[in-house]
PDB file with one MODEL, atoms N, CA, C and O in Angstrom:
MODEL        1
ATOM      1  N   TYR A   1     -11.951 -25.452  -7.590  1.00  0.00           N
ATOM      2  CA  TYR A   1     -10.600 -25.653  -7.571  1.00  0.00           C
ATOM      3  C   TYR A   1     -10.179 -26.921  -6.669  1.00  0.00           C
ATOM      4  O   TYR A   1     -10.812 -27.283  -5.678  1.00  0.00           O
ATOM      5  N   GLY A   2      -9.171 -27.458  -7.095  1.00  0.00           N
ATOM      6  CA  GLY A   2      -8.751 -28.593  -6.315  1.00  0.00           C
ATOM      7  C   GLY A   2      -7.857 -28.323  -5.115  1.00  0.00           C
ATOM      8  O   GLY A   2      -7.420 -27.192  -4.906  1.00  0.00           O
ATOM      9  N   LYS A   3      -7.577 -29.382  -4.309  1.00  0.00           N
ATOM     10  CA  LYS A   3      -6.882 -29.403  -3.191  1.00  0.00           C
ATOM     11  C   LYS A   3      -5.311 -28.627  -3.418  1.00  0.00           C
ATOM     12  O   LYS A   3      -4.777 -27.836  -2.640  1.00  0.00           O
ATOM     13  N   LYS A   4      -4.871 -29.043  -4.508  1.00  0.00           N
ATOM     14  CA  LYS A   4      -3.458 -28.494  -4.879  1.00  0.00           C
ATOM     15  C   LYS A   4      -3.511 -27.050  -5.012  1.00  0.00           C
ATOM     16  O   LYS A   4      -2.557 -26.393  -4.593  1.00  0.00           O
ATOM     17  N   HIS A   5      -4.531 -26.463  -5.556  1.00  0.00           N
ATOM     18  CA  HIS A   5      -4.734 -24.983  -5.725  1.00  0.00           C
ATOM     19  C   HIS A   5      -4.922 -24.204  -4.291  1.00  0.00           C
ATOM     20  O   HIS A   5      -4.297 -23.219  -3.897  1.00  0.00           O
ATOM     21  N   VAL A   6      -5.773 -24.797  -3.750  1.00  0.00           N
ATOM     22  CA  VAL A   6      -6.104 -24.136  -2.374  1.00  0.00           C
ATOM     23  C   VAL A   6      -4.793 -24.143  -1.521  1.00  0.00           C
ATOM     24  O   VAL A   6      -4.460 -23.147  -0.880  1.00  0.00           O
ATOM     25  N   ALA A   7      -3.914 -25.527  -1.537  1.00  0.00           N
ATOM     26  CA  ALA A   7      -2.808 -25.447  -0.770  1.00  0.00           C
ATOM     27  C   ALA A   7      -1.539 -24.347  -1.312  1.00  0.00           C
ATOM     28  O   ALA A   7      -0.682 -23.870  -0.568  1.00  0.00           O
ATOM     29  N   ALA A   8      -1.651 -24.122  -2.606  1.00  0.00           N
ATOM     30  CA  ALA A   8      -0.643 -23.229  -3.240  1.00  0.00           C
ATOM     31  C   ALA A   8      -0.932 -21.857  -2.721  1.00  0.00           C
ATOM     32  O   ALA A   8      -0.046 -21.170  -2.213  1.00  0.00           O
ATOM     33  N   LYS A   9      -2.292 -21.416  -2.861  1.00  0.00           N
ATOM     34  CA  LYS A   9      -2.822 -20.149  -2.379  1.00  0.00           C
ATOM     35  C   LYS A   9      -2.294 -19.877  -0.815  1.00  0.00           C
ATOM     36  O   LYS A   9      -1.852 -18.790  -0.443  1.00  0.00           O
ATOM     37  N   LYS A  10      -2.421 -21.076   0.042  1.00  0.00           N
ATOM     38  CA  LYS A  10      -2.114 -20.989   1.381  1.00  0.00           C
ATOM     39  C   LYS A  10      -0.704 -20.645   1.505  1.00  0.00           C
ATOM     40  O   LYS A  10      -0.402 -19.651   2.164  1.00  0.00           O
ATOM     41  N   GLY A  11       0.198 -21.357   0.943  1.00  0.00           N
ATOM     42  CA  GLY A  11       1.579 -21.164   0.992  1.00  0.00           C
ATOM     43  C   GLY A  11       2.003 -19.770   0.230  1.00  0.00           C
ATOM     44  O   GLY A  11       3.114 -19.289   0.452  1.00  0.00           O
ATOM     45  N   ALA A  12       1.164 -19.191  -0.596  1.00  0.00           N
ATOM     46  CA  ALA A  12       1.563 -18.129  -1.244  1.00  0.00           C
ATOM     47  C   ALA A  12       0.828 -16.512  -0.575  1.00  0.00           C
ATOM     48  O   ALA A  12       0.930 -15.361  -0.998  1.00  0.00           O
ATOM     49  N   THR A  13       0.181 -17.020   0.480  1.00  0.00           N
ATOM     50  CA  THR A  13      -0.304 -15.856   1.251  1.00  0.00           C
ATOM     51  C   THR A  13       0.574 -15.067   2.217  1.00  0.00           C
ATOM     52  O   THR A  13       0.888 -15.579   3.291  1.00  0.00           O
ATOM     53  N   PRO A  14       1.008 -13.770   1.861  1.00  0.00           N
ATOM     54  CA  PRO A  14       1.814 -13.226   2.873  1.00  0.00           C
ATOM     55  C   PRO A  14       1.209 -12.667   4.205  1.00  0.00           C
ATOM     56  O   PRO A  14       0.067 -12.210   4.160  1.00  0.00           O
ATOM     57  N   LYS A  15       1.776 -12.671   5.178  1.00  0.00           N
ATOM     58  CA  LYS A  15       1.302 -12.348   6.526  1.00  0.00           C
ATOM     59  C   LYS A  15       0.375 -10.864   6.311  1.00  0.00           C
ATOM     60  O   LYS A  15      -0.701 -10.645   6.867  1.00  0.00           O
ATOM     61  N   TRP A  16       1.021 -10.009   5.448  1.00  0.00           N
ATOM     62  CA  TRP A  16       0.520  -8.601   5.334  1.00  0.00           C
ATOM     63  C   TRP A  16      -0.806  -8.558   4.551  1.00  0.00           C
ATOM     64  O   TRP A  16      -1.528  -7.562   4.618  1.00  0.00           O
ATOM     65  N   ALA A  17      -1.136  -9.656   3.793  1.00  0.00           N
ATOM     66  CA  ALA A  17      -2.256  -9.569   2.781  1.00  0.00           C
ATOM     67  C   ALA A  17      -3.339  -9.137   3.514  1.00  0.00           C
ATOM     68  O   ALA A  17      -3.346  -9.463   4.701  1.00  0.00           O
ATOM     69  N   ASN A  18      -4.334  -8.423   3.055  1.00  0.00           N
ATOM     70  CA  ASN A  18      -5.594  -7.827   3.523  1.00  0.00           C
ATOM     71  C   ASN A  18      -6.626  -8.679   3.403  1.00  0.00           C
ATOM     72  O   ASN A  18      -7.140  -8.660   2.285  1.00  0.00           O
ATOM     73  N   ASP A  19      -7.140  -9.483   4.246  1.00  0.00           N
ATOM     74  CA  ASP A  19      -8.119 -10.442   3.914  1.00  0.00           C
ATOM     75  C   ASP A  19      -9.403  -9.794   3.583  1.00  0.00           C
ATOM     76  O   ASP A  19     -10.147 -10.430   2.837  1.00  0.00           O
ATOM     77  N   PHE A  20      -9.822  -8.551   4.041  1.00  0.00           N
ATOM     78  CA  PHE A  20     -10.891  -7.812   3.532  1.00  0.00           C
ATOM     79  C   PHE A  20     -10.714  -7.702   2.137  1.00  0.00           C
ATOM     80  O   PHE A  20     -11.626  -8.184   1.466  1.00  0.00           O
ATOM     81  N   PHE A  21      -9.574  -7.082   1.406  1.00  0.00           N
ATOM     82  CA  PHE A  21      -9.642  -6.870   0.022  1.00  0.00           C
ATOM     83  C   PHE A  21      -9.609  -8.087  -0.942  1.00  0.00           C
ATOM     84  O   PHE A  21     -10.085  -8.062  -2.077  1.00  0.00           O
ATOM     85  N   VAL A  22      -8.972  -9.198  -0.348  1.00  0.00           N
ATOM     86  CA  VAL A  22      -9.144 -10.525  -0.792  1.00  0.00           C
ATOM     87  C   VAL A  22     -10.360 -11.119  -1.133  1.00  0.00           C
ATOM     88  O   VAL A  22     -10.690 -11.630  -2.203  1.00  0.00           O
ATOM     89  N   ASN A  23     -11.120 -10.961   0.126  1.00  0.00           N
ATOM     90  CA  ASN A  23     -12.612 -11.532  -0.114  1.00  0.00           C
ATOM     91  C   ASN A  23     -13.263 -10.582  -0.896  1.00  0.00           C
ATOM     92  O   ASN A  23     -14.086 -11.038  -1.690  1.00  0.00           O
ATOM     93  N   GLU A  24     -13.111  -9.442  -0.874  1.00  0.00           N
ATOM     94  CA  GLU A  24     -13.725  -8.495  -1.843  1.00  0.00           C
ATOM     95  C   GLU A  24     -13.616  -8.763  -3.287  1.00  0.00           C
ATOM     96  O   GLU A  24     -14.522  -8.608  -4.106  1.00  0.00           O
ATOM     97  N   ALA A  25     -12.542  -9.138  -3.499  1.00  0.00           N
ATOM     98  CA  ALA A  25     -12.406  -9.640  -4.943  1.00  0.00           C
ATOM     99  C   ALA A  25     -13.170 -10.723  -5.419  1.00  0.00           C
ATOM    100  O   ALA A  25     -13.830 -10.681  -6.457  1.00  0.00           O
ATOM    101  N   TYR A  26     -13.066 -11.902  -4.504  1.00  0.00           N
ATOM    102  CA  TYR A  26     -14.046 -12.936  -4.843  1.00  0.00           C
ATOM    103  C   TYR A  26     -15.419 -12.671  -4.747  1.00  0.00           C
ATOM    104  O   TYR A  26     -16.060 -13.307  -5.584  1.00  0.00           O
ATOM    105  N   ALA A  27     -16.226 -11.812  -3.873  1.00  0.00           N
ATOM    106  CA  ALA A  27     -17.241 -11.323  -3.719  1.00  0.00           C
ATOM    107  C   ALA A  27     -17.659 -10.632  -4.952  1.00  0.00           C
ATOM    108  O   ALA A  27     -18.768 -10.926  -5.399  1.00  0.00           O
ATOM    109  N   LEU A  28     -16.980  -9.803  -5.538  1.00  0.00           N
ATOM    110  CA  LEU A  28     -17.224  -9.184  -6.847  1.00  0.00           C
ATOM    111  C   LEU A  28     -17.223 -10.013  -7.916  1.00  0.00           C
ATOM    112  O   LEU A  28     -18.135  -9.841  -8.724  1.00  0.00           O
ATOM    113  N   ALA A  29     -16.324 -10.989  -8.160  1.00  0.00           N
ATOM    114  CA  ALA A  29     -16.438 -12.073  -9.129  1.00  0.00           C
ATOM    115  C   ALA A  29     -17.837 -12.789  -9.064  1.00  0.00           C
ATOM    116  O   ALA A  29     -18.419 -13.074 -10.110  1.00  0.00           O
ATOM    117  N   ARG A  30     -18.343 -13.061  -7.905  1.00  0.00           N
ATOM    118  CA  ARG A  30     -19.485 -13.811  -7.624  1.00  0.00           C
ATOM    119  C   ARG A  30     -20.713 -12.833  -8.062  1.00  0.00           C
ATOM    120  O   ARG A  30     -21.716 -13.237  -8.650  1.00  0.00           O
ATOM    121  N   LEU A  31     -20.480 -11.516  -7.690  1.00  0.00           N
ATOM    122  CA  LEU A  31     -21.610 -10.575  -8.158  1.00  0.00           C
ATOM    123  C   LEU A  31     -21.721 -10.373  -9.499  1.00  0.00           C
ATOM    124  O   LEU A  31     -22.823 -10.335 -10.047  1.00  0.00           O
ATOM    125  N   ARG A  32     -20.533 -10.220 -10.175  1.00  0.00           N
ATOM    126  CA  ARG A  32     -20.404 -10.177 -11.601  1.00  0.00           C
ATOM    127  C   ARG A  32     -21.224 -11.165 -12.167  1.00  0.00           C
ATOM    128  O   ARG A  32     -22.184 -10.874 -12.881  1.00  0.00           O
ATOM    129  N   THR A  33     -20.854 -12.487 -11.849  1.00  0.00           N
ATOM    130  CA  THR A  33     -21.285 -13.692 -12.392  1.00  0.00           C
ATOM    131  C   THR A  33     -22.833 -13.531 -12.327  1.00  0.00           C
ATOM    132  O   THR A  33     -23.510 -13.625 -13.351  1.00  0.00           O
ATOM    133  N   ARG A  34     -23.408 -13.274 -11.044  1.00  0.00           N
ATOM    134  CA  ARG A  34     -24.762 -13.284 -10.789  1.00  0.00           C
ATOM    135  C   ARG A  34     -25.541 -12.155 -11.858  1.00  0.00           C
ATOM    136  O   ARG A  34     -26.544 -12.415 -12.523  1.00  0.00           O
ATOM    137  N   MET A  35     -24.899 -11.009 -11.840  1.00  0.00           N
ATOM    138  CA  MET A  35     -25.446  -9.959 -12.564  1.00  0.00           C
ATOM    139  C   MET A  35     -25.415  -9.992 -14.028  1.00  0.00           C
ATOM    140  O   MET A  35     -26.346  -9.478 -14.647  1.00  0.00           O
ATOM    141  N   THR A  36     -24.385 -10.573 -14.676  1.00  0.00           N
ATOM    142  CA  THR A  36     -24.466 -10.739 -15.937  1.00  0.00           C
ATOM    143  C   THR A  36     -24.639 -11.948 -16.375  1.00  0.00           C
ATOM    144  O   THR A  36     -24.624 -11.897 -17.605  1.00  0.00           O
ATOM    145  N   GLY A  37     -24.805 -13.071 -15.985  1.00  0.00           N
ATOM    146  CA  GLY A  37     -24.778 -14.411 -16.416  1.00  0.00           C
ATOM    147  C   GLY A  37     -23.604 -15.029 -17.181  1.00  0.00           C
ATOM    148  O   GLY A  37     -23.611 -16.079 -17.823  1.00  0.00           O
ATOM    149  N   LYS A  38     -22.537 -14.125 -16.977  1.00  0.00           N
ATOM    150  CA  LYS A  38     -21.376 -14.647 -17.550  1.00  0.00           C
ATOM    151  C   LYS A  38     -20.254 -15.101 -16.369  1.00  0.00           C
ATOM    152  O   LYS A  38     -20.196 -14.339 -15.403  1.00  0.00           O
ATOM    153  N   MET A  39     -19.455 -16.148 -16.363  1.00  0.00           N
ATOM    154  CA  MET A  39     -18.651 -16.593 -15.492  1.00  0.00           C
ATOM    155  C   MET A  39     -17.568 -15.405 -15.334  1.00  0.00           C
ATOM    156  O   MET A  39     -17.076 -14.890 -16.338  1.00  0.00           O
ATOM    157  N   TRP A  40     -17.201 -14.974 -13.971  1.00  0.00           N
ATOM    158  CA  TRP A  40     -15.990 -14.095 -13.726  1.00  0.00           C
ATOM    159  C   TRP A  40     -15.018 -14.889 -12.823  1.00  0.00           C
ATOM    160  O   TRP A  40     -15.485 -15.765 -12.094  1.00  0.00           O
ATOM    161  N   HIS A  41     -13.794 -14.652 -12.830  1.00  0.00           N
ATOM    162  CA  HIS A  41     -12.882 -15.166 -11.904  1.00  0.00           C
ATOM    163  C   HIS A  41     -12.089 -14.024 -11.170  1.00  0.00           C
ATOM    164  O   HIS A  41     -12.227 -12.837 -11.467  1.00  0.00           O
ATOM    165  N   VAL A  42     -11.321 -14.443 -10.271  1.00  0.00           N
ATOM    166  CA  VAL A  42     -10.254 -13.802  -9.618  1.00  0.00           C
ATOM    167  C   VAL A  42      -8.931 -14.323 -10.278  1.00  0.00           C
ATOM    168  O   VAL A  42      -8.470 -15.457 -10.148  1.00  0.00           O
ATOM    169  N   ASP A  43      -8.399 -13.286 -11.015  1.00  0.00           N
ATOM    170  CA  ASP A  43      -7.127 -13.619 -11.691  1.00  0.00           C
ATOM    171  C   ASP A  43      -5.907 -13.093 -10.844  1.00  0.00           C
ATOM    172  O   ASP A  43      -5.814 -11.940 -10.423  1.00  0.00           O
ATOM    173  N   HIS A  44      -5.061 -14.015 -10.670  1.00  0.00           N
ATOM    174  CA  HIS A  44      -3.857 -13.635 -10.096  1.00  0.00           C
ATOM    175  C   HIS A  44      -2.880 -13.398 -11.114  1.00  0.00           C
ATOM    176  O   HIS A  44      -2.397 -14.252 -11.858  1.00  0.00           O
ATOM    177  N   ILE A  45      -2.571 -11.919 -11.087  1.00  0.00           N
ATOM    178  CA  ILE A  45      -1.845 -11.381 -12.194  1.00  0.00           C
ATOM    179  C   ILE A  45      -0.611 -12.030 -12.540  1.00  0.00           C
ATOM    180  O   ILE A  45      -0.491 -12.365 -13.718  1.00  0.00           O
ATOM    181  N   VAL A  46       0.331 -12.272 -11.746  1.00  0.00           N
ATOM    182  CA  VAL A  46       1.482 -12.964 -11.609  1.00  0.00           C
ATOM    183  C   VAL A  46       0.976 -14.385 -11.154  1.00  0.00           C
ATOM    184  O   VAL A  46       0.485 -14.449 -10.027  1.00  0.00           O
ATOM    185  N   PRO A  47       1.037 -15.395 -11.823  1.00  0.00           N
ATOM    186  CA  PRO A  47       0.651 -16.735 -11.382  1.00  0.00           C
ATOM    187  C   PRO A  47       1.177 -17.248 -10.030  1.00  0.00           C
ATOM    188  O   PRO A  47       2.335 -17.052  -9.661  1.00  0.00           O
ATOM    189  N   ILE A  48       0.272 -17.904  -9.328  1.00  0.00           N
ATOM    190  CA  ILE A  48       0.625 -18.581  -7.999  1.00  0.00           C
ATOM    191  C   ILE A  48       1.667 -19.639  -8.278  1.00  0.00           C
ATOM    192  O   ILE A  48       2.752 -19.745  -7.705  1.00  0.00           O
ATOM    193  N   GLN A  49       1.146 -20.470  -9.316  1.00  0.00           N
ATOM    194  CA  GLN A  49       1.924 -21.561  -9.678  1.00  0.00           C
ATOM    195  C   GLN A  49       2.456 -21.660 -11.210  1.00  0.00           C
ATOM    196  O   GLN A  49       1.695 -21.729 -12.175  1.00  0.00           O
ATOM    197  N   SER A  50       3.796 -21.658 -11.287  1.00  0.00           N
ATOM    198  CA  SER A  50       4.210 -21.658 -12.720  1.00  0.00           C
ATOM    199  C   SER A  50       5.614 -21.989 -12.674  1.00  0.00           C
ATOM    200  O   SER A  50       6.261 -21.836 -11.637  1.00  0.00           O
ATOM    201  N   LYS A  51       6.237 -22.533 -13.982  1.00  0.00           N
ATOM    202  CA  LYS A  51       7.499 -23.144 -13.965  1.00  0.00           C
ATOM    203  C   LYS A  51       8.396 -22.002 -13.911  1.00  0.00           C
ATOM    204  O   LYS A  51       9.558 -22.261 -13.600  1.00  0.00           O
ATOM    205  N   ILE A  52       8.094 -20.784 -14.151  1.00  0.00           N
ATOM    206  CA  ILE A  52       8.991 -19.738 -14.018  1.00  0.00           C
ATOM    207  C   ILE A  52       9.113 -18.922 -13.077  1.00  0.00           C
ATOM    208  O   ILE A  52      10.214 -18.576 -12.649  1.00  0.00           O
ATOM    209  N   VAL A  53       7.850 -18.442 -12.561  1.00  0.00           N
ATOM    210  CA  VAL A  53       7.668 -17.463 -11.520  1.00  0.00           C
ATOM    211  C   VAL A  53       6.527 -17.956 -10.486  1.00  0.00           C
ATOM    212  O   VAL A  53       5.637 -18.712 -10.874  1.00  0.00           O
ATOM    213  N   CYS A  54       6.588 -17.522  -9.235  1.00  0.00           N
ATOM    214  CA  CYS A  54       5.593 -17.640  -8.162  1.00  0.00           C
ATOM    215  C   CYS A  54       5.144 -16.401  -7.596  1.00  0.00           C
ATOM    216  O   CYS A  54       5.796 -15.720  -6.805  1.00  0.00           O
ATOM    217  N   GLY A  55       3.832 -16.103  -8.105  1.00  0.00           N
ATOM    218  CA  GLY A  55       3.195 -14.727  -7.434  1.00  0.00           C
ATOM    219  C   GLY A  55       2.759 -15.083  -6.196  1.00  0.00           C
ATOM    220  O   GLY A  55       2.880 -16.240  -5.795  1.00  0.00           O
ATOM    221  N   LEU A  56       2.208 -14.118  -5.470  1.00  0.00           N
ATOM    222  CA  LEU A  56       1.521 -14.014  -4.159  1.00  0.00           C
ATOM    223  C   LEU A  56       0.013 -13.929  -4.248  1.00  0.00           C
ATOM    224  O   LEU A  56      -0.557 -13.314  -5.149  1.00  0.00           O
ATOM    225  N   HIS A  57      -0.643 -14.610  -3.218  1.00  0.00           N
ATOM    226  CA  HIS A  57      -2.105 -14.503  -3.016  1.00  0.00           C
ATOM    227  C   HIS A  57      -2.310 -13.257  -2.148  1.00  0.00           C
ATOM    228  O   HIS A  57      -2.372 -13.294  -0.919  1.00  0.00           O
ATOM    229  N   CYS A  58      -2.402 -12.210  -2.857  1.00  0.00           N
ATOM    230  CA  CYS A  58      -2.721 -10.855  -2.083  1.00  0.00           C
ATOM    231  C   CYS A  58      -3.556  -9.979  -2.912  1.00  0.00           C
ATOM    232  O   CYS A  58      -3.784 -10.308  -4.076  1.00  0.00           O
ATOM    233  N   GLU A  59      -4.063  -8.831  -2.396  1.00  0.00           N
ATOM    234  CA  GLU A  59      -4.752  -7.853  -3.423  1.00  0.00           C
ATOM    235  C   GLU A  59      -4.291  -7.208  -4.392  1.00  0.00           C
ATOM    236  O   GLU A  59      -4.930  -6.887  -5.394  1.00  0.00           O
ATOM    237  N   GLN A  60      -2.729  -6.882  -4.082  1.00  0.00           N
ATOM    238  CA  GLN A  60      -2.118  -6.252  -5.167  1.00  0.00           C
ATOM    239  C   GLN A  60      -2.001  -7.176  -6.338  1.00  0.00           C
ATOM    240  O   GLN A  60      -1.658  -6.677  -7.410  1.00  0.00           O
ATOM    241  N   ASN A  61      -2.267  -8.592  -6.264  1.00  0.00           N
ATOM    242  CA  ASN A  61      -1.783  -9.160  -7.495  1.00  0.00           C
ATOM    243  C   ASN A  61      -3.151 -10.032  -7.756  1.00  0.00           C
ATOM    244  O   ASN A  61      -3.225 -11.229  -8.030  1.00  0.00           O
ATOM    245  N   MET A  62      -3.994  -9.274  -7.625  1.00  0.00           N
ATOM    246  CA  MET A  62      -5.579  -9.842  -8.085  1.00  0.00           C
ATOM    247  C   MET A  62      -6.307  -8.850  -8.906  1.00  0.00           C
ATOM    248  O   MET A  62      -6.170  -7.639  -8.729  1.00  0.00           O
ATOM    249  N   ARG A  63      -7.153  -9.413  -9.887  1.00  0.00           N
ATOM    250  CA  ARG A  63      -8.026  -8.504 -10.564  1.00  0.00           C
ATOM    251  C   ARG A  63      -9.141  -9.486 -11.014  1.00  0.00           C
ATOM    252  O   ARG A  63      -8.911 -10.670 -11.262  1.00  0.00           O
ATOM    253  N   VAL A  64     -10.207  -8.984 -11.092  1.00  0.00           N
ATOM    254  CA  VAL A  64     -11.433  -9.781 -11.467  1.00  0.00           C
ATOM    255  C   VAL A  64     -11.631  -9.708 -13.050  1.00  0.00           C
ATOM    256  O   VAL A  64     -11.591  -8.580 -13.540  1.00  0.00           O
ATOM    257  N   VAL A  65     -11.807 -10.629 -13.767  1.00  0.00           N
ATOM    258  CA  VAL A  65     -11.637 -10.783 -15.087  1.00  0.00           C
ATOM    259  C   VAL A  65     -12.721 -11.842 -15.488  1.00  0.00           C
ATOM    260  O   VAL A  65     -13.058 -12.670 -14.642  1.00  0.00           O
ATOM    261  N   THR A  66     -13.308 -11.857 -16.795  1.00  0.00           N
ATOM    262  CA  THR A  66     -14.087 -12.891 -17.069  1.00  0.00           C
ATOM    263  C   THR A  66     -13.186 -14.458 -17.174  1.00  0.00           C
ATOM    264  O   THR A  66     -11.961 -14.563 -17.224  1.00  0.00           O
ATOM    265  N   LYS A  67     -14.011 -15.381 -17.186  1.00  0.00           N
ATOM    266  CA  LYS A  67     -13.486 -16.868 -17.324  1.00  0.00           C
ATOM    267  C   LYS A  67     -12.662 -16.842 -18.401  1.00  0.00           C
ATOM    268  O   LYS A  67     -11.461 -17.092 -18.301  1.00  0.00           O
ATOM    269  N   SER A  68     -13.226 -16.548 -19.475  1.00  0.00           N
ATOM    270  CA  SER A  68     -12.571 -16.626 -20.876  1.00  0.00           C
ATOM    271  C   SER A  68     -11.148 -15.893 -20.711  1.00  0.00           C
ATOM    272  O   SER A  68     -10.134 -16.438 -21.148  1.00  0.00           O
ATOM    273  N   ILE A  69     -11.111 -14.911 -20.205  1.00  0.00           N
ATOM    274  CA  ILE A  69      -9.648 -14.191 -20.136  1.00  0.00           C
ATOM    275  C   ILE A  69      -8.982 -14.764 -19.325  1.00  0.00           C
ATOM    276  O   ILE A  69      -7.838 -14.936 -19.746  1.00  0.00           O
ATOM    277  N   ASN A  70      -9.197 -15.262 -18.064  1.00  0.00           N
ATOM    278  CA  ASN A  70      -8.496 -15.998 -17.154  1.00  0.00           C
ATOM    279  C   ASN A  70      -7.858 -17.346 -17.699  1.00  0.00           C
ATOM    280  O   ASN A  70      -6.653 -17.589 -17.634  1.00  0.00           O
ATOM    281  N   CYS A  71      -8.730 -18.118 -18.197  1.00  0.00           N
ATOM    282  CA  CYS A  71      -8.278 -19.515 -18.839  1.00  0.00           C
ATOM    283  C   CYS A  71      -7.515 -19.282 -19.896  1.00  0.00           C
ATOM    284  O   CYS A  71      -6.610 -20.098 -20.070  1.00  0.00           O
ATOM    285  N   ALA A  72      -7.632 -18.215 -20.825  1.00  0.00           N
ATOM    286  CA  ALA A  72      -6.855 -17.994 -22.066  1.00  0.00           C
ATOM    287  C   ALA A  72      -5.450 -17.701 -21.463  1.00  0.00           C
ATOM    288  O   ALA A  72      -4.530 -18.374 -21.927  1.00  0.00           O
ATOM    289  N   LYS A  73      -5.162 -16.824 -20.529  1.00  0.00           N
ATOM    290  CA  LYS A  73      -3.919 -16.382 -19.826  1.00  0.00           C
ATOM    291  C   LYS A  73      -3.397 -17.749 -19.154  1.00  0.00           C
ATOM    292  O   LYS A  73      -2.255 -18.134 -19.406  1.00  0.00           O
ATOM    293  N   GLY A  74      -4.110 -18.367 -18.429  1.00  0.00           N
ATOM    294  CA  GLY A  74      -3.545 -19.622 -17.704  1.00  0.00           C
ATOM    295  C   GLY A  74      -2.304 -19.153 -16.660  1.00  0.00           C
ATOM    296  O   GLY A  74      -2.420 -18.117 -16.006  1.00  0.00           O
ATOM    297  N   ASN A  75      -1.328 -19.852 -16.580  1.00  0.00           N
ATOM    298  CA  ASN A  75      -0.236 -19.523 -15.797  1.00  0.00           C
ATOM    299  C   ASN A  75       0.854 -19.165 -16.803  1.00  0.00           C
ATOM    300  O   ASN A  75       1.962 -19.420 -16.332  1.00  0.00           O
ATOM    301  N   ARG A  76       0.899 -18.680 -17.980  1.00  0.00           N
ATOM    302  CA  ARG A  76       1.925 -18.758 -18.851  1.00  0.00           C
ATOM    303  C   ARG A  76       2.306 -17.201 -19.218  1.00  0.00           C
ATOM    304  O   ARG A  76       3.275 -16.915 -19.921  1.00  0.00           O
ATOM    305  N   HIS A  77       1.355 -16.174 -18.609  1.00  0.00           N
ATOM    306  CA  HIS A  77       1.569 -14.696 -18.933  1.00  0.00           C
ATOM    307  C   HIS A  77       1.364 -13.896 -17.894  1.00  0.00           C
ATOM    308  O   HIS A  77       0.431 -14.127 -17.126  1.00  0.00           O
ATOM    309  N   TRP A  78       2.182 -12.862 -17.717  1.00  0.00           N
ATOM    310  CA  TRP A  78       2.036 -11.937 -16.688  1.00  0.00           C
ATOM    311  C   TRP A  78       2.776 -10.729 -17.216  1.00  0.00           C
ATOM    312  O   TRP A  78       3.598 -10.826 -18.127  1.00  0.00           O
ATOM    313  N   PRO A  79       2.442  -9.489 -16.572  1.00  0.00           N
ATOM    314  CA  PRO A  79       3.138  -8.299 -17.145  1.00  0.00           C
ATOM    315  C   PRO A  79       4.531  -8.160 -16.929  1.00  0.00           C
ATOM    316  O   PRO A  79       5.017  -8.347 -15.814  1.00  0.00           O
ATOM    317  N   ASN A  80       5.253  -7.825 -17.984  1.00  0.00           N
ATOM    318  CA  ASN A  80       6.661  -7.693 -17.730  1.00  0.00           C
ATOM    319  C   ASN A  80       7.468  -8.910 -17.916  1.00  0.00           C
ATOM    320  O   ASN A  80       8.664  -8.974 -17.631  1.00  0.00           O
ATOM    321  N   MET A  81       6.647 -10.038 -18.487  1.00  0.00           N
ATOM    322  CA  MET A  81       7.489 -11.331 -18.160  1.00  0.00           C
ATOM    323  C   MET A  81       8.490 -11.303 -19.146  1.00  0.00           C
ATOM    324  O   MET A  81       8.442 -10.492 -20.070  1.00  0.00           O
ATOM    325  N   PRO A  82       9.602 -12.315 -18.992  1.00  0.00           N
ATOM    326  CA  PRO A  82      10.816 -12.357 -19.635  1.00  0.00           C
ATOM    327  C   PRO A  82      10.425 -12.957 -20.991  1.00  0.00           C
ATOM    328  O   PRO A  82       9.381 -13.609 -21.005  1.00  0.00           O
ATOM    329  N   ASN A  83      11.074 -12.837 -22.064  1.00  0.00           N
ATOM    330  CA  ASN A  83      10.932 -13.337 -23.521  1.00  0.00           C
ATOM    331  C   ASN A  83      11.518 -14.676 -23.447  1.00  0.00           C
ATOM    332  O   ASN A  83      11.572 -15.382 -24.455  1.00  0.00           O
TER     333      ASN A  83
ENDMDL
END
């Protein structure tokens, strides 16, 4: 990821975010990649950067998914998004 992405995450991280669980999500993605040979990513369910919404960088807004699922979603889709 580039500097812009890292900066966005820092600005989107609330003080109450649990670093342990955030780091666990990234560790799980690395482990699944190593175990399956398929790339896994940490997906922000509600995108951190979007023209419509700004999600948070916290454990409640993360899930571990395959790279293909994450890249297909991009920052254009999230649960209960407006039409």
